[in-house]
Short mmCIF file of C-alpha atoms in Angstrom, two decimals:
data_model
loop_
_atom_site.label_atom_id
_atom_site.label_comp_id
_atom_site.label_asym_id
_atom_site.label_seq_id
_atom_site.Cartn_x
_atom_site.Cartn_y
_atom_site.Cartn_z
CA MET F 29 26.46 26.69 -16.05
CA ARG F 30 25.82 23.06 -15.43
CA ARG F 31 22.40 21.58 -15.60
CA PRO F 32 21.57 19.79 -12.31
CA VAL F 33 19.89 16.96 -14.10
CA SER F 34 21.00 13.93 -15.98
CA ALA F 35 19.96 12.12 -19.17
CA THR F 36 20.41 8.76 -20.78
CA ALA F 37 19.81 7.14 -23.98
CA SER F 38 20.08 3.73 -25.48
CA GLY F 39 19.64 2.17 -28.83
CA ARG F 40 18.24 -1.01 -30.48
CA ARG F 41 20.86 -3.39 -31.84
CA SER F 42 20.35 -6.76 -33.31
CA GLY F 43 16.65 -6.83 -32.21
CA ARG F 44 17.57 -6.00 -28.62
CA LEU F 45 15.41 -3.38 -26.78
CA PRO F 46 17.93 -0.83 -25.43
CA THR F 47 17.33 1.38 -22.46
CA LEU F 48 17.98 4.73 -21.12
CA VAL F 49 18.14 5.13 -17.45
CA ASP F 50 19.55 8.28 -15.79
CA ALA F 51 20.03 9.67 -12.30
CA HIS F 52 21.83 12.82 -11.21
CA PHE F 53 25.09 11.79 -9.53
CA ASN F 54 24.39 14.46 -7.11
CA ARG F 55 21.34 12.53 -5.95
CA ALA F 56 22.89 10.42 -3.32
CA LEU F 57 22.41 7.81 -0.70
CA GLN F 58 24.08 8.60 2.78
CA ILE F 59 26.55 5.72 3.25
CA ASN F 60 29.61 7.17 5.10
CA HIS F 61 28.36 6.67 8.58
CA GLY F 62 27.30 3.10 8.51
CA ALA F 63 27.77 -0.20 6.65
CA ILE F 64 26.08 -0.73 3.32
CA GLY F 65 24.91 -3.95 1.93
CA ARG F 66 24.83 -5.07 -1.66
CA TYR F 67 21.31 -3.82 -2.36
CA GLY F 68 20.43 -2.02 0.81
CA ARG F 69 21.91 0.20 3.51
CA ARG F 70 22.27 0.14 7.30
CA ARG F 71 23.39 3.24 9.15
CA SER F 72 25.04 3.28 12.56
CA GLY F 73 22.99 4.63 15.40
CA GLY F 74 25.33 7.40 16.61
CA TRP F 75 24.46 9.81 13.82
CA HIS F 76 20.75 9.03 14.07
CA SER F 77 20.22 9.65 17.79
CA ASP F 78 19.99 12.65 19.96
CA ARG F 79 23.38 13.71 18.55
CA TRP F 80 21.62 15.06 15.44
CA HIS F 81 20.26 17.98 17.42
CA ARG F 82 23.68 19.45 17.89
CA ILE F 83 25.59 18.55 14.69
CA GLY F 84 25.95 20.00 11.27
CA ARG F 85 24.02 17.54 9.10
CA LEU F 86 25.64 17.91 5.64
CA ASN F 87 25.78 14.33 4.57
CA GLY F 88 22.29 13.54 3.17
CA ASN F 89 20.16 14.45 0.17
CA GLU F 90 17.92 16.63 2.48
CA CYS F 91 16.88 20.16 2.90
CA TRP F 92 17.99 22.09 6.04
CA VAL F 93 14.42 22.95 6.83
CA GLY F 94 11.04 21.21 6.63
CA PRO F 95 7.98 21.77 4.45
CA PHE F 96 6.55 25.25 3.79
CA ASP F 97 3.91 26.44 6.29
CA PRO F 98 1.09 26.14 3.83
CA GLY F 99 2.09 22.50 3.13
CA VAL F 100 2.30 21.76 6.82
CA GLN F 101 -1.19 23.21 7.35
CA ALA F 102 -2.58 21.33 4.45
CA ALA F 103 -1.08 18.08 5.75
CA ALA F 104 -2.45 18.65 9.21
CA SER F 105 -5.89 19.19 7.90
CA LYS F 106 -5.97 15.72 6.45
CA LEU F 107 -4.86 13.77 9.46
CA THR F 108 -8.38 13.24 10.75
CA LEU F 109 -9.41 11.88 7.26
CA CYS F 110 -6.70 9.27 7.19
CA ASN F 111 -9.28 6.48 7.95
CA PHE F 112 -10.25 6.81 4.31
CA TYR F 113 -8.07 5.92 1.26
CA ARG F 114 -9.15 8.89 -0.68
CA PRO F 115 -11.67 10.97 1.24
CA ASN F 116 -12.01 13.74 -1.41
CA ASP F 117 -10.21 14.67 -4.58
CA GLU F 118 -6.69 15.03 -3.16
CA TYR F 119 -5.15 12.71 -5.70
CA PRO F 120 -6.49 14.30 -8.80
CA GLU F 121 -5.94 17.75 -7.35
CA PHE F 122 -2.21 16.96 -7.02
CA LEU F 123 -1.94 15.53 -10.53
CA SER F 124 -3.75 18.65 -11.89
CA ALA F 125 -1.41 20.96 -10.09
CA VAL F 126 1.70 19.39 -11.52
CA ALA F 127 0.21 19.30 -15.11
CA GLU F 128 -0.76 22.95 -14.85
CA ILE F 129 2.64 24.14 -13.57
CA GLU F 130 4.74 21.98 -15.84
CA ARG F 131 2.33 22.43 -18.88
CA VAL F 132 2.08 18.86 -19.65
CA PRO F 133 -0.98 16.68 -20.34
CA LEU F 134 -2.56 15.36 -17.23
CA GLU F 135 -2.28 11.71 -18.41
CA THR F 136 1.55 12.05 -18.40
CA VAL F 137 1.86 12.61 -14.72
CA LEU F 138 2.26 9.96 -12.04
CA PRO F 139 2.92 10.27 -8.34
CA TRP F 140 5.46 8.15 -6.42
CA PRO F 141 6.87 7.68 -2.90
CA GLY F 142 10.02 9.67 -3.89
CA SER F 143 11.87 9.24 -7.14
CA SER F 144 13.92 6.16 -6.43
CA ASP F 145 11.03 3.87 -7.07
CA PRO F 146 10.46 5.02 -10.71
CA LEU F 147 14.24 5.06 -11.24
CA SER F 148 14.63 1.45 -10.22
CA ARG F 149 11.50 0.39 -12.10
CA ALA F 150 12.97 1.91 -15.33
CA VAL F 151 16.06 -0.25 -14.81
CA VAL F 152 13.94 -3.38 -14.02
CA THR F 153 11.70 -2.66 -17.05
CA PHE F 154 14.22 -1.84 -19.72
CA CYS F 155 17.36 -3.70 -18.62
CA SER F 156 18.11 -7.46 -18.55
CA PRO F 157 21.00 -9.91 -18.89
CA THR F 158 20.96 -8.99 -22.63
CA ARG F 159 20.38 -5.30 -22.21
CA GLY F 160 22.91 -3.57 -20.11
CA ILE F 161 23.34 -0.12 -18.66
CA VAL F 162 26.07 2.47 -19.19
CA THR F 163 26.50 5.12 -16.44
CA ALA F 164 28.73 8.07 -15.70
CA ASN F 165 31.19 7.44 -12.90
CA PRO F 166 30.90 8.76 -10.27
CA GLY F 167 27.13 8.43 -10.27
CA PHE F 168 24.08 7.59 -8.16
CA GLU F 169 24.58 4.06 -7.09
CA LEU F 170 20.92 2.83 -7.13
CA PRO F 171 20.92 2.10 -10.88
CA TRP F 172 24.02 0.05 -10.47
CA TRP F 173 22.45 -2.01 -7.58
CA THR F 174 19.21 -2.52 -9.51
CA ALA F 175 21.04 -3.46 -12.78
CA ASP F 176 23.20 -5.92 -10.77
CA TRP F 177 19.98 -7.39 -9.33
CA VAL F 178 18.36 -8.07 -12.68
CA GLY F 179 21.70 -9.41 -14.05
CA ALA F 180 22.36 -6.57 -16.49
CA LYS F 181 25.81 -5.60 -17.64
CA ILE F 182 27.04 -2.41 -16.02
CA SER F 183 29.50 -0.18 -17.88
CA LYS F 184 30.93 2.96 -16.01
CA VAL F 185 32.39 5.83 -17.96
CA PRO F 186 34.42 8.43 -16.16
CA LEU F 187 33.23 12.07 -16.27
CA THR F 188 34.93 14.47 -18.54
CA SER F 189 37.41 17.05 -17.32
CA ASP F 190 34.55 19.60 -16.90
CA TYR F 191 32.51 17.01 -14.91
CA ARG F 192 30.07 16.25 -17.64
CA HIS F 193 29.36 12.89 -19.35
CA ASP F 194 30.48 12.14 -22.90
CA VAL F 195 27.47 10.59 -24.64
CA LYS F 196 29.39 9.31 -27.51
CA ALA F 197 31.98 7.55 -25.29
CA MET F 198 29.08 6.09 -23.21
CA LEU F 199 27.51 4.70 -26.50
CA ALA F 200 30.77 3.27 -27.53
CA ALA F 201 31.23 1.48 -24.18
CA ASP F 202 28.18 -0.74 -24.78
CA PRO F 203 26.06 0.02 -27.87
CA ASN F 204 23.34 -2.44 -26.67
CA ALA F 205 22.98 -0.80 -23.29
CA GLY F 206 21.11 1.94 -21.79
CA LEU F 207 22.91 5.11 -20.74
CA THR F 208 22.99 7.24 -17.63
CA GLY F 209 24.78 10.48 -17.13
CA THR F 210 24.99 13.70 -15.12
CA ASN F 211 24.94 17.44 -15.40
CA THR F 212 23.31 17.35 -18.80
CA PRO F 213 22.52 20.52 -20.77
CA LEU F 214 19.06 20.44 -22.55
CA GLU F 215 20.78 20.67 -25.90
CA ASP F 216 22.43 17.28 -25.16
CA ILE F 217 19.19 15.74 -24.18
CA GLU F 218 17.59 17.06 -27.38
CA TRP F 219 20.47 15.57 -29.37
CA LEU F 220 19.88 12.19 -27.66
CA LEU F 221 16.28 12.27 -28.57
CA SER F 222 17.01 13.07 -32.13
CA ASN F 223 19.89 10.58 -32.61
CA LYS F 224 18.92 7.68 -30.32
CA PRO F 225 17.91 4.40 -32.01
CA ALA F 226 14.26 3.61 -32.41
CA GLY F 227 12.61 1.97 -29.46
CA SER F 228 15.01 3.54 -26.88
CA ILE F 229 14.06 6.06 -24.07
CA VAL F 230 15.62 8.97 -22.40
CA LEU F 231 15.36 9.36 -18.75
CA VAL F 232 15.94 12.82 -17.07
CA ASP F 233 16.43 13.05 -13.31
CA GLU F 234 15.58 16.59 -12.11
CA ALA F 235 15.92 16.04 -8.38
CA TYR F 236 17.64 19.51 -7.97
CA ILE F 237 15.91 21.55 -10.80
CA HIS F 238 14.09 23.82 -8.16
CA PHE F 239 17.49 25.04 -7.03
CA SER F 240 18.59 25.80 -10.57
CA ASN F 241 17.94 28.45 -13.12
CA ALA F 242 17.95 25.75 -15.88
CA LYS F 243 14.89 25.21 -18.03
CA PRO F 244 13.09 22.01 -16.97
CA ALA F 245 12.86 19.09 -19.49
CA SER F 246 9.02 18.66 -18.96
CA TYR F 247 8.38 20.50 -22.25
CA LEU F 248 9.84 17.28 -24.02
CA VAL F 249 7.08 15.27 -22.37
CA ALA F 250 4.45 17.81 -23.66
CA GLN F 251 6.04 17.30 -27.11
CA GLY F 252 5.28 13.59 -26.84
CA LYS F 253 9.11 12.54 -26.82
CA ASP F 254 10.32 9.21 -25.65
CA VAL F 255 11.35 10.66 -22.33
CA LEU F 256 10.81 9.98 -18.70
CA VAL F 257 11.39 12.98 -16.33
CA LEU F 258 11.75 12.39 -12.55
CA ARG F 259 11.16 14.88 -9.75
CA THR F 260 11.37 14.66 -6.00
CA PHE F 261 9.98 16.80 -3.05
CA SER F 262 12.87 15.72 -0.82
CA LYS F 263 15.17 18.64 -1.81
CA LEU F 264 13.89 22.29 -1.90
CA PHE F 265 10.44 21.30 -0.59
CA GLY F 266 11.85 19.73 2.67
CA MET F 267 9.69 16.57 2.45
CA ALA F 268 12.24 13.83 2.42
CA SER F 269 10.58 11.46 4.96
CA MET F 270 7.01 12.31 3.58
CA ARG F 271 8.18 10.36 0.38
CA MET F 272 6.81 12.35 -2.52
CA GLY F 273 7.89 12.28 -6.11
CA ILE F 274 6.55 12.45 -9.69
CA SER F 275 7.42 11.10 -12.99
CA MET F 276 6.27 12.66 -16.24
CA ALA F 277 6.26 10.57 -19.46
CA PRO F 278 4.00 9.39 -22.32
CA LYS F 279 1.24 7.07 -20.86
CA ALA F 280 2.57 4.19 -22.91
CA LEU F 281 5.99 4.43 -21.21
CA HIS F 282 4.43 4.63 -17.73
CA ASP F 283 2.21 1.59 -18.54
CA LYS F 284 5.34 -0.56 -19.13
CA MET F 285 6.62 0.30 -15.74
CA MET F 286 3.46 -0.88 -13.87
CA ARG F 287 4.35 -4.42 -14.62
CA TYR F 288 2.64 -6.30 -11.79
CA ASP F 289 -0.12 -4.14 -10.32
CA GLY F 290 -1.74 -2.07 -13.10
CA ARG F 291 -1.45 1.08 -11.05
CA GLN F 292 -3.37 -0.44 -8.09
CA GLN F 293 -0.45 0.04 -5.77
CA SER F 294 1.93 2.26 -7.89
CA GLY F 295 1.26 5.79 -6.91
CA THR F 296 -0.54 4.98 -3.58
CA LEU F 297 0.71 7.74 -1.23
CA PRO F 298 -0.14 8.91 2.36
CA LEU F 299 -2.90 11.57 2.21
CA PRO F 300 -1.04 14.15 4.28
CA SER F 301 1.90 13.89 1.87
CA LEU F 302 -0.26 14.48 -1.13
CA ALA F 303 -1.94 17.54 0.46
CA CYS F 304 1.53 18.94 1.56
CA ALA F 305 3.00 18.54 -1.94
CA THR F 306 -0.02 20.13 -3.73
CA ALA F 307 0.04 23.19 -1.42
CA SER F 308 3.75 23.51 -1.61
CA LEU F 309 3.73 23.50 -5.48
CA LYS F 310 1.51 26.60 -5.38
CA GLN F 311 4.00 28.67 -3.46
CA PRO F 312 6.28 30.47 -5.97
CA ALA F 313 7.39 33.23 -3.66
CA LEU F 314 8.40 30.73 -0.92
CA ILE F 315 10.16 28.63 -3.48
CA ALA F 316 12.11 31.57 -4.74
CA GLN F 317 12.97 32.62 -1.24
CA ARG F 318 14.35 29.21 -0.22
CA LYS F 319 16.27 29.07 -3.36
CA ALA F 320 17.88 32.41 -2.82
CA GLU F 321 18.70 31.36 0.89
CA MET F 322 20.53 28.18 -0.40
CA ILE F 323 22.44 30.03 -3.21
CA ALA F 324 23.59 32.65 -0.61
CA ALA F 325 24.87 30.00 1.86
CA ARG F 326 26.53 28.01 -0.94
CA ASN F 327 28.27 31.05 -2.56
CA ALA F 328 29.64 32.17 0.91
CA THR F 329 31.01 28.63 1.37
CA PHE F 330 32.62 28.80 -2.13
CA ASP F 331 34.24 32.01 -1.11
CA HIS F 332 35.76 30.46 1.98
CA LEU F 333 36.96 27.45 0.23
CA GLN F 334 38.69 29.68 -2.37
CA ASN F 335 40.39 31.62 0.35
CA LYS F 336 41.59 28.37 1.82
CA ARG F 337 42.83 27.32 -1.59
CA LEU F 338 40.85 24.23 -1.54
CA SER F 339 39.66 22.79 -4.88
CA TYR F 340 35.89 22.20 -5.29
CA ILE F 341 33.47 21.36 -7.87
CA PRO F 342 30.61 23.79 -7.96
CA SER F 343 27.00 22.98 -8.86
CA ASP F 344 23.66 24.46 -9.29
CA ALA F 345 22.17 22.22 -6.66
CA ASN F 346 22.20 22.25 -2.85
CA MET F 347 25.43 20.30 -2.85
CA PHE F 348 29.00 20.51 -4.17
CA MET F 349 32.20 18.40 -4.09
CA VAL F 350 35.55 19.23 -2.29
CA ASP F 351 38.90 17.78 -3.16
CA TRP F 352 40.85 17.40 0.11
CA LYS F 353 44.02 16.06 -1.67
CA ARG F 354 44.06 13.26 0.81
CA PRO F 355 41.78 10.23 1.61
CA ALA F 356 38.25 11.59 2.03
CA LYS F 357 37.45 8.95 4.65
CA ASP F 358 40.09 10.55 6.96
CA VAL F 359 38.62 14.01 6.48
CA VAL F 360 35.12 12.61 7.18
CA ALA F 361 36.37 11.32 10.58
CA LEU F 362 37.93 14.78 11.39
CA PHE F 363 34.58 16.46 10.65
CA GLU F 364 32.75 13.90 12.74
CA GLN F 365 35.03 14.65 15.74
CA ASN F 366 33.82 18.29 15.36
CA ASP F 367 30.17 17.48 15.18
CA VAL F 368 29.73 17.95 11.46
CA ALA F 369 28.64 15.12 9.18
CA ILE F 370 29.72 15.37 5.63
CA GLY F 371 29.06 13.21 2.60
CA ARG F 372 30.59 10.25 0.92
CA SER F 373 33.25 9.74 -1.75
CA TRP F 374 33.51 7.34 -4.63
CA ASP F 375 36.14 4.78 -5.54
CA ILE F 376 36.92 6.76 -8.65
CA TRP F 377 37.18 9.99 -6.57
CA PRO F 378 38.75 8.80 -3.24
CA THR F 379 39.91 12.31 -2.14
CA ILE F 380 36.71 14.04 -2.84
CA SER F 381 33.61 14.50 -0.54
CA ARG F 382 30.13 15.37 -1.29
CA ILE F 383 28.80 18.27 0.86
CA THR F 384 25.15 19.09 1.23
CA VAL F 385 24.40 22.98 1.49
CA GLY F 386 22.52 23.50 4.74
CA SER F 387 21.41 26.62 6.43
CA ALA F 388 23.63 29.69 6.71
CA ALA F 389 24.53 28.71 10.25
CA ASN F 390 25.22 25.06 9.09
CA MET F 391 27.65 26.29 6.49
CA GLU F 392 29.43 28.75 8.87
CA LYS F 393 30.02 25.77 11.18
CA PHE F 394 31.37 23.73 8.23
CA CYS F 395 33.71 26.61 7.33
CA SER F 396 34.94 26.79 10.91
CA VAL F 397 35.71 23.10 10.99
CA VAL F 398 37.58 23.61 7.71
CA ASP F 399 39.67 26.24 9.29
CA LYS F 400 40.43 23.87 12.23
CA ILE F 401 41.38 20.72 10.40
CA ILE F 402 42.95 22.07 7.18
#
């Protein structure tokens, strides 16, 4: 079973500080329905208008439903207190909840507006024109854009035949660079930590961990390893536009990422988002229920694809890849004509589309369009 996280490692060579930056290739920006710039994105209005109310929305890194009811209630209770920056103890309560659930020291937890900010900060902090980055390909594009912005060399290594990354091949691609990969088992992460050169770090992106049965990597933080673990609330917790995420790492590593503000702005978050996240973390029964709903919808879709003899790449996350055996952009257009938005493809995988797992009804609609166009 693939682990829905990714890991990276880098080493020190000739006095250069290596880096590890990592992001799960399943973590994706929606780019198929609009033009994308070099460092930003612009999406066309058609898919972000009233049409959204009647289409199957399977092209973004989102959940098919919003926050849990206890989270909604907690957020609502804070709205009238938003005239204050920190009216009570909401900030430390959130950090304490994360530390208790993940069993990590309180000082190792930092909140962020999502997980993209700390990901980019890791690249800016540890990469430079003399310290490149090695990533799996396909992969999450944000580290590429950020590395390009800082002038760092970018080396892209194709995934293996079983859709994992080859750590040794990535090290060989650029020994002085940081590495990023996907679908990384914990034993590979532990191997990286044991074999990486001194001064390097390992970054593990666990954006989809709540949908998986895999063991989280937070225990490595508790052990004091040179590791940075990222989480987001935009997936299972249904809080994409509330912008909530966390990183877990030794304090010394976090301090390097503050750079310009000494934590004055880093980690500053809307009060309702903090309250919603804290309440949501404390709902193990609701978390398990939502996870089971996603798995049921995903497995039913896999069965349908198998019956249609379509090749697909399964995952433990709320997404998967389908190989249409023809240009994916043409298939995207056909789905759009039938009011279903599906995800993007990559240059290295031009016939493969990324599909987000939505509700059971969303996936039934997806399957009905598959029957119509295939």
